Amino acid sequence: MEEKENFMREAIRLSIDSMRAGNGGPFGAVIVKDGKVIARGFNKVTSTNDPTAHAEVVAIREACEVLGTFQLTGCEIYTSCEPCPMCLGAIYWARPDKMYFANTKTDAAAIGFDDQFIYDEIELKAGDRHLHTEQLLHDEALAAFNEWQQKADKIEY
C-alpha cells in the first residue's frame, strides 16, 4: 500500500506545484508501469490555452509517447482528483489496468470545477442539448466508415 500512496503523493505534489506556478487548476496525475513513474501530467489549461490539457490527458499523451503505443495496458494512473467526463473517457480509451484518485468530483465541484452539467447533457438527445447540435451529410460521411470497415490493413483500437 505504501507504494500506491507514494505514487498518489506525487500526483498531489504535481497538483499543488503546478497550481502555485500558475499553470492551471489544482490537478496532477502520474502513470506507472512496472512500479515506476513513466509519465507525469498537471493541468495546463490556462497556461497553454488548451481546454483539453487536463492533468490526466497530459499524462496519457506523455506515457503513450514514452511507450510508443496508443494503449496503456499494464499501467496504472494515479490522479489527484476523480476524473472529469473528458478525462474518464480518455482513461478508458487508453486502457490502463487500474486507476486511483484522491479528491472526489464533489470536492472539485465545491471549489468551482463542477462537471455535472456535462453528465446531464450526455443523457439528452442531440437536439435537446444546450449546445446547438445538428446532424449534416450523414450519407456522405458514412463513406469513410464503410471504407474503414473494408480496410484490410487497419489497426483496430
PDB file of C-alpha atoms in Angstrom:
ATOM      1  CA  MET A   1       0.000   0.000   0.000  1.00  0.00           C
ATOM      2  CA  GLU A   2       2.858   2.392   0.732  1.00  0.00           C
ATOM      3  CA  GLU A   3       3.975   2.308  -2.912  1.00  0.00           C
ATOM      4  CA  LYS A   4       0.472   3.296  -4.103  1.00  0.00           C
ATOM      5  CA  GLU A   5       0.370   6.108  -1.570  1.00  0.00           C
ATOM      6  CA  ASN A   6       3.754   7.397  -2.754  1.00  0.00           C
ATOM      7  CA  PHE A   7       2.528   7.495  -6.359  1.00  0.00           C
ATOM      8  CA  MET A   8      -0.584   9.365  -5.237  1.00  0.00           C
ATOM      9  CA  ARG A   9       1.555  11.785  -3.241  1.00  0.00           C
ATOM     10  CA  GLU A  10       3.454  12.539  -6.449  1.00  0.00           C
ATOM     11  CA  ALA A  11       0.183  13.309  -8.250  1.00  0.00           C
ATOM     12  CA  ILE A  12      -0.881  15.546  -5.360  1.00  0.00           C
ATOM     13  CA  ARG A  13       2.526  17.274  -5.333  1.00  0.00           C
ATOM     14  CA  LEU A  14       2.166  17.990  -9.058  1.00  0.00           C
ATOM     15  CA  SER A  15      -1.311  19.428  -8.477  1.00  0.00           C
ATOM     16  CA  ILE A  16      -0.018  21.837  -5.835  1.00  0.00           C
ATOM     17  CA  ASP A  17       3.262  22.816  -7.512  1.00  0.00           C
ATOM     18  CA  SER A  18       1.746  23.460 -10.931  1.00  0.00           C
ATOM     19  CA  MET A  19      -1.158  25.426  -9.457  1.00  0.00           C
ATOM     20  CA  ARG A  20       1.262  27.604  -7.477  1.00  0.00           C
ATOM     21  CA  ALA A  21       3.321  28.128 -10.639  1.00  0.00           C
ATOM     22  CA  GLY A  22       0.228  29.424 -12.439  1.00  0.00           C
ATOM     23  CA  ASN A  23      -0.049  26.586 -14.949  1.00  0.00           C
ATOM     24  CA  GLY A  24      -3.731  25.880 -14.329  1.00  0.00           C
ATOM     25  CA  GLY A  25      -6.097  24.277 -11.855  1.00  0.00           C
ATOM     26  CA  PRO A  26      -5.044  22.098  -8.904  1.00  0.00           C
ATOM     27  CA  PHE A  27      -4.842  18.751 -10.671  1.00  0.00           C
ATOM     28  CA  GLY A  28      -1.988  16.297 -11.128  1.00  0.00           C
ATOM     29  CA  ALA A  29      -1.567  12.770 -12.460  1.00  0.00           C
ATOM     30  CA  VAL A  30       1.126  10.138 -12.819  1.00  0.00           C
ATOM     31  CA  ILE A  31       1.203   6.972 -14.865  1.00  0.00           C
ATOM     32  CA  VAL A  32       3.073   3.984 -13.512  1.00  0.00           C
ATOM     33  CA  LYS A  33       4.326   0.860 -15.270  1.00  0.00           C
ATOM     34  CA  ASP A  34       6.217  -1.933 -13.549  1.00  0.00           C
ATOM     35  CA  GLY A  35       6.443   0.065 -10.334  1.00  0.00           C
ATOM     36  CA  LYS A  36       8.000   3.154 -11.965  1.00  0.00           C
ATOM     37  CA  VAL A  37       6.540   6.524 -12.904  1.00  0.00           C
ATOM     38  CA  ILE A  38       6.752   6.771 -16.689  1.00  0.00           C
ATOM     39  CA  ALA A  39       4.718   9.965 -17.155  1.00  0.00           C
ATOM     40  CA  ARG A  40       3.568  12.980 -15.220  1.00  0.00           C
ATOM     41  CA  GLY A  41       0.853  15.463 -16.015  1.00  0.00           C
ATOM     42  CA  PHE A  42      -0.608  18.547 -14.464  1.00  0.00           C
ATOM     43  CA  ASN A  43      -3.350  20.907 -15.513  1.00  0.00           C
ATOM     44  CA  LYS A  44      -2.145  23.283 -18.246  1.00  0.00           C
ATOM     45  CA  VAL A  45      -5.497  24.599 -19.455  1.00  0.00           C
ATOM     46  CA  THR A  46      -4.919  28.297 -18.799  1.00  0.00           C
ATOM     47  CA  SER A  47      -1.166  28.347 -19.426  1.00  0.00           C
ATOM     48  CA  THR A  48      -1.484  26.715 -22.872  1.00  0.00           C
ATOM     49  CA  ASN A  49      -4.971  27.935 -23.838  1.00  0.00           C
ATOM     50  CA  ASP A  50      -5.915  24.284 -24.366  1.00  0.00           C
ATOM     51  CA  PRO A  51      -9.190  23.188 -22.763  1.00  0.00           C
ATOM     52  CA  THR A  52      -8.141  19.535 -23.179  1.00  0.00           C
ATOM     53  CA  ALA A  53      -4.847  19.951 -21.275  1.00  0.00           C
ATOM     54  CA  HIS A  54      -6.142  18.349 -18.090  1.00  0.00           C
ATOM     55  CA  ALA A  55      -3.618  16.511 -15.920  1.00  0.00           C
ATOM     56  CA  GLU A  56      -4.802  13.054 -16.932  1.00  0.00           C
ATOM     57  CA  VAL A  57      -4.789  13.820 -20.660  1.00  0.00           C
ATOM     58  CA  VAL A  58      -1.316  15.387 -20.438  1.00  0.00           C
ATOM     59  CA  ALA A  59      -0.035  12.308 -18.574  1.00  0.00           C
ATOM     60  CA  ILE A  60      -1.677   9.902 -21.037  1.00  0.00           C
ATOM     61  CA  ARG A  61      -0.115  11.703 -24.003  1.00  0.00           C
ATOM     62  CA  GLU A  62       3.320  11.584 -22.380  1.00  0.00           C
ATOM     63  CA  ALA A  63       3.006   7.915 -21.383  1.00  0.00           C
ATOM     64  CA  CYS A  64       1.941   6.889 -24.884  1.00  0.00           C
ATOM     65  CA  GLU A  65       4.883   8.770 -26.346  1.00  0.00           C
ATOM     66  CA  VAL A  66       7.300   7.134 -23.882  1.00  0.00           C
ATOM     67  CA  LEU A  67       5.923   3.657 -24.586  1.00  0.00           C
ATOM     68  CA  GLY A  68       5.418   4.160 -28.318  1.00  0.00           C
ATOM     69  CA  THR A  69       1.849   2.906 -28.183  1.00  0.00           C
ATOM     70  CA  PHE A  70      -1.706   4.235 -28.021  1.00  0.00           C
ATOM     71  CA  GLN A  71      -2.776   1.905 -25.216  1.00  0.00           C
ATOM     72  CA  LEU A  72      -1.569   1.807 -21.634  1.00  0.00           C
ATOM     73  CA  THR A  73      -2.135  -1.860 -20.896  1.00  0.00           C
ATOM     74  CA  GLY A  74      -0.060  -2.859 -17.879  1.00  0.00           C
ATOM     75  CA  CYS A  75      -0.126   0.678 -16.485  1.00  0.00           C
ATOM     76  CA  GLU A  76      -1.818   2.377 -13.559  1.00  0.00           C
ATOM     77  CA  ILE A  77      -2.917   6.004 -13.394  1.00  0.00           C
ATOM     78  CA  TYR A  78      -2.912   7.997 -10.177  1.00  0.00           C
ATOM     79  CA  THR A  79      -4.825  11.241 -10.304  1.00  0.00           C
ATOM     80  CA  SER A  80      -5.228  13.847  -7.601  1.00  0.00           C
ATOM     81  CA  CYS A  81      -8.959  14.116  -8.323  1.00  0.00           C
ATOM     82  CA  GLU A  82     -11.708  11.886  -9.641  1.00  0.00           C
ATOM     83  CA  PRO A  83     -11.586  12.467 -13.407  1.00  0.00           C
ATOM     84  CA  CYS A  84     -13.982  14.729 -15.266  1.00  0.00           C
ATOM     85  CA  PRO A  85     -16.063  13.188 -18.094  1.00  0.00           C
ATOM     86  CA  MET A  86     -13.438  14.020 -20.738  1.00  0.00           C
ATOM     87  CA  CYS A  87     -10.576  12.551 -18.721  1.00  0.00           C
ATOM     88  CA  LEU A  88     -12.548   9.498 -17.714  1.00  0.00           C
ATOM     89  CA  GLY A  89     -13.277   8.866 -21.380  1.00  0.00           C
ATOM     90  CA  ALA A  90      -9.599   9.317 -22.261  1.00  0.00           C
ATOM     91  CA  ILE A  91      -8.590   6.946 -19.477  1.00  0.00           C
ATOM     92  CA  TYR A  92     -10.983   4.282 -20.716  1.00  0.00           C
ATOM     93  CA  TRP A  93      -9.711   4.720 -24.295  1.00  0.00           C
ATOM     94  CA  ALA A  94      -6.089   4.433 -23.086  1.00  0.00           C
ATOM     95  CA  ARG A  95      -6.960   1.179 -21.284  1.00  0.00           C
ATOM     96  CA  PRO A  96      -4.742   1.246 -18.194  1.00  0.00           C
ATOM     97  CA  ASP A  97      -5.194  -1.685 -15.828  1.00  0.00           C
ATOM     98  CA  LYS A  98      -6.085   0.432 -12.782  1.00  0.00           C
ATOM     99  CA  MET A  99      -6.988   3.962 -11.744  1.00  0.00           C
ATOM    100  CA  TYR A 100      -6.636   5.574  -8.329  1.00  0.00           C
ATOM    101  CA  PHE A 101      -7.889   9.034  -7.321  1.00  0.00           C
ATOM    102  CA  ALA A 102      -7.707  11.245  -4.224  1.00  0.00           C
ATOM    103  CA  ASN A 103     -10.232  14.127  -4.251  1.00  0.00           C
ATOM    104  CA  THR A 104     -13.775  13.406  -5.441  1.00  0.00           C
ATOM    105  CA  LYS A 105     -15.835  15.126  -8.114  1.00  0.00           C
ATOM    106  CA  THR A 106     -17.892  16.554  -5.240  1.00  0.00           C
ATOM    107  CA  ASP A 107     -14.736  18.089  -3.765  1.00  0.00           C
ATOM    108  CA  ALA A 108     -13.943  19.592  -7.182  1.00  0.00           C
ATOM    109  CA  ALA A 109     -17.467  20.986  -7.559  1.00  0.00           C
ATOM    110  CA  ALA A 110     -17.140  22.671  -4.164  1.00  0.00           C
ATOM    111  CA  ILE A 111     -14.252  24.804  -5.493  1.00  0.00           C
ATOM    112  CA  GLY A 112     -15.849  25.647  -8.847  1.00  0.00           C
ATOM    113  CA  PHE A 113     -14.942  22.639 -11.021  1.00  0.00           C
ATOM    114  CA  ASP A 114     -18.466  21.240 -11.414  1.00  0.00           C
ATOM    115  CA  ASP A 115     -18.899  18.887 -14.359  1.00  0.00           C
ATOM    116  CA  GLN A 116     -22.428  17.752 -13.545  1.00  0.00           C
ATOM    117  CA  PHE A 117     -23.835  19.775 -16.450  1.00  0.00           C
ATOM    118  CA  ILE A 118     -21.764  17.653 -18.850  1.00  0.00           C
ATOM    119  CA  TYR A 119     -23.053  14.411 -17.338  1.00  0.00           C
ATOM    120  CA  ASP A 120     -26.587  15.829 -17.676  1.00  0.00           C
ATOM    121  CA  GLU A 121     -26.049  16.908 -21.300  1.00  0.00           C
ATOM    122  CA  ILE A 122     -24.731  13.477 -22.325  1.00  0.00           C
ATOM    123  CA  GLU A 123     -28.054  11.944 -21.323  1.00  0.00           C
ATOM    124  CA  LEU A 124     -30.035  14.258 -23.610  1.00  0.00           C
ATOM    125  CA  LYS A 125     -30.876  13.673 -27.259  1.00  0.00           C
ATOM    126  CA  ALA A 126     -28.586  15.709 -29.530  1.00  0.00           C
ATOM    127  CA  GLY A 127     -31.323  18.216 -30.414  1.00  0.00           C
ATOM    128  CA  ASP A 128     -32.208  18.814 -26.769  1.00  0.00           C
ATOM    129  CA  ARG A 129     -28.719  19.864 -25.616  1.00  0.00           C
ATOM    130  CA  HIS A 130     -27.818  23.433 -24.673  1.00  0.00           C
ATOM    131  CA  LEU A 131     -25.107  23.431 -27.336  1.00  0.00           C
ATOM    132  CA  HIS A 132     -26.807  23.721 -30.731  1.00  0.00           C
ATOM    133  CA  THR A 133     -26.280  20.277 -32.264  1.00  0.00           C
ATOM    134  CA  GLU A 134     -27.417  19.329 -35.740  1.00  0.00           C
ATOM    135  CA  GLN A 135     -26.596  16.355 -37.955  1.00  0.00           C
ATOM    136  CA  LEU A 136     -25.406  17.119 -41.501  1.00  0.00           C
ATOM    137  CA  LEU A 137     -24.358  14.978 -44.506  1.00  0.00           C
ATOM    138  CA  HIS A 138     -24.814  11.626 -42.792  1.00  0.00           C
ATOM    139  CA  ASP A 139     -24.910   9.629 -46.025  1.00  0.00           C
ATOM    140  CA  GLU A 140     -21.705  11.252 -47.310  1.00  0.00           C
ATOM    141  CA  ALA A 141     -19.903  10.711 -44.001  1.00  0.00           C
ATOM    142  CA  LEU A 142     -20.812   7.018 -43.995  1.00  0.00           C
ATOM    143  CA  ALA A 143     -18.428   6.555 -46.930  1.00  0.00           C
ATOM    144  CA  ALA A 144     -15.436   6.859 -44.560  1.00  0.00           C
ATOM    145  CA  PHE A 145     -16.965   4.324 -42.145  1.00  0.00           C
ATOM    146  CA  ASN A 146     -17.741   1.892 -44.950  1.00  0.00           C
ATOM    147  CA  GLU A 147     -14.192   2.181 -46.262  1.00  0.00           C
ATOM    148  CA  TRP A 148     -12.775   1.664 -42.741  1.00  0.00           C
ATOM    149  CA  GLN A 149     -14.875  -1.458 -42.335  1.00  0.00           C
ATOM    150  CA  GLN A 150     -13.392  -2.914 -45.524  1.00  0.00           C
ATOM    151  CA  LYS A 151      -9.797  -1.742 -44.915  1.00  0.00           C
ATOM    152  CA  ALA A 152      -7.558  -4.799 -44.702  1.00  0.00           C
ATOM    153  CA  ASP A 153      -4.574  -3.117 -43.032  1.00  0.00           C
ATOM    154  CA  LYS A 154      -6.409  -1.143 -40.323  1.00  0.00           C
ATOM    155  CA  ILE A 155      -5.072  -1.051 -36.789  1.00  0.00           C
ATOM    156  CA  GLU A 156      -8.049  -1.546 -34.530  1.00  0.00           C
ATOM    157  CA  TYR A 157      -8.287   0.135 -31.175  1.00  0.00           C
TER     158      TYR A 157
END
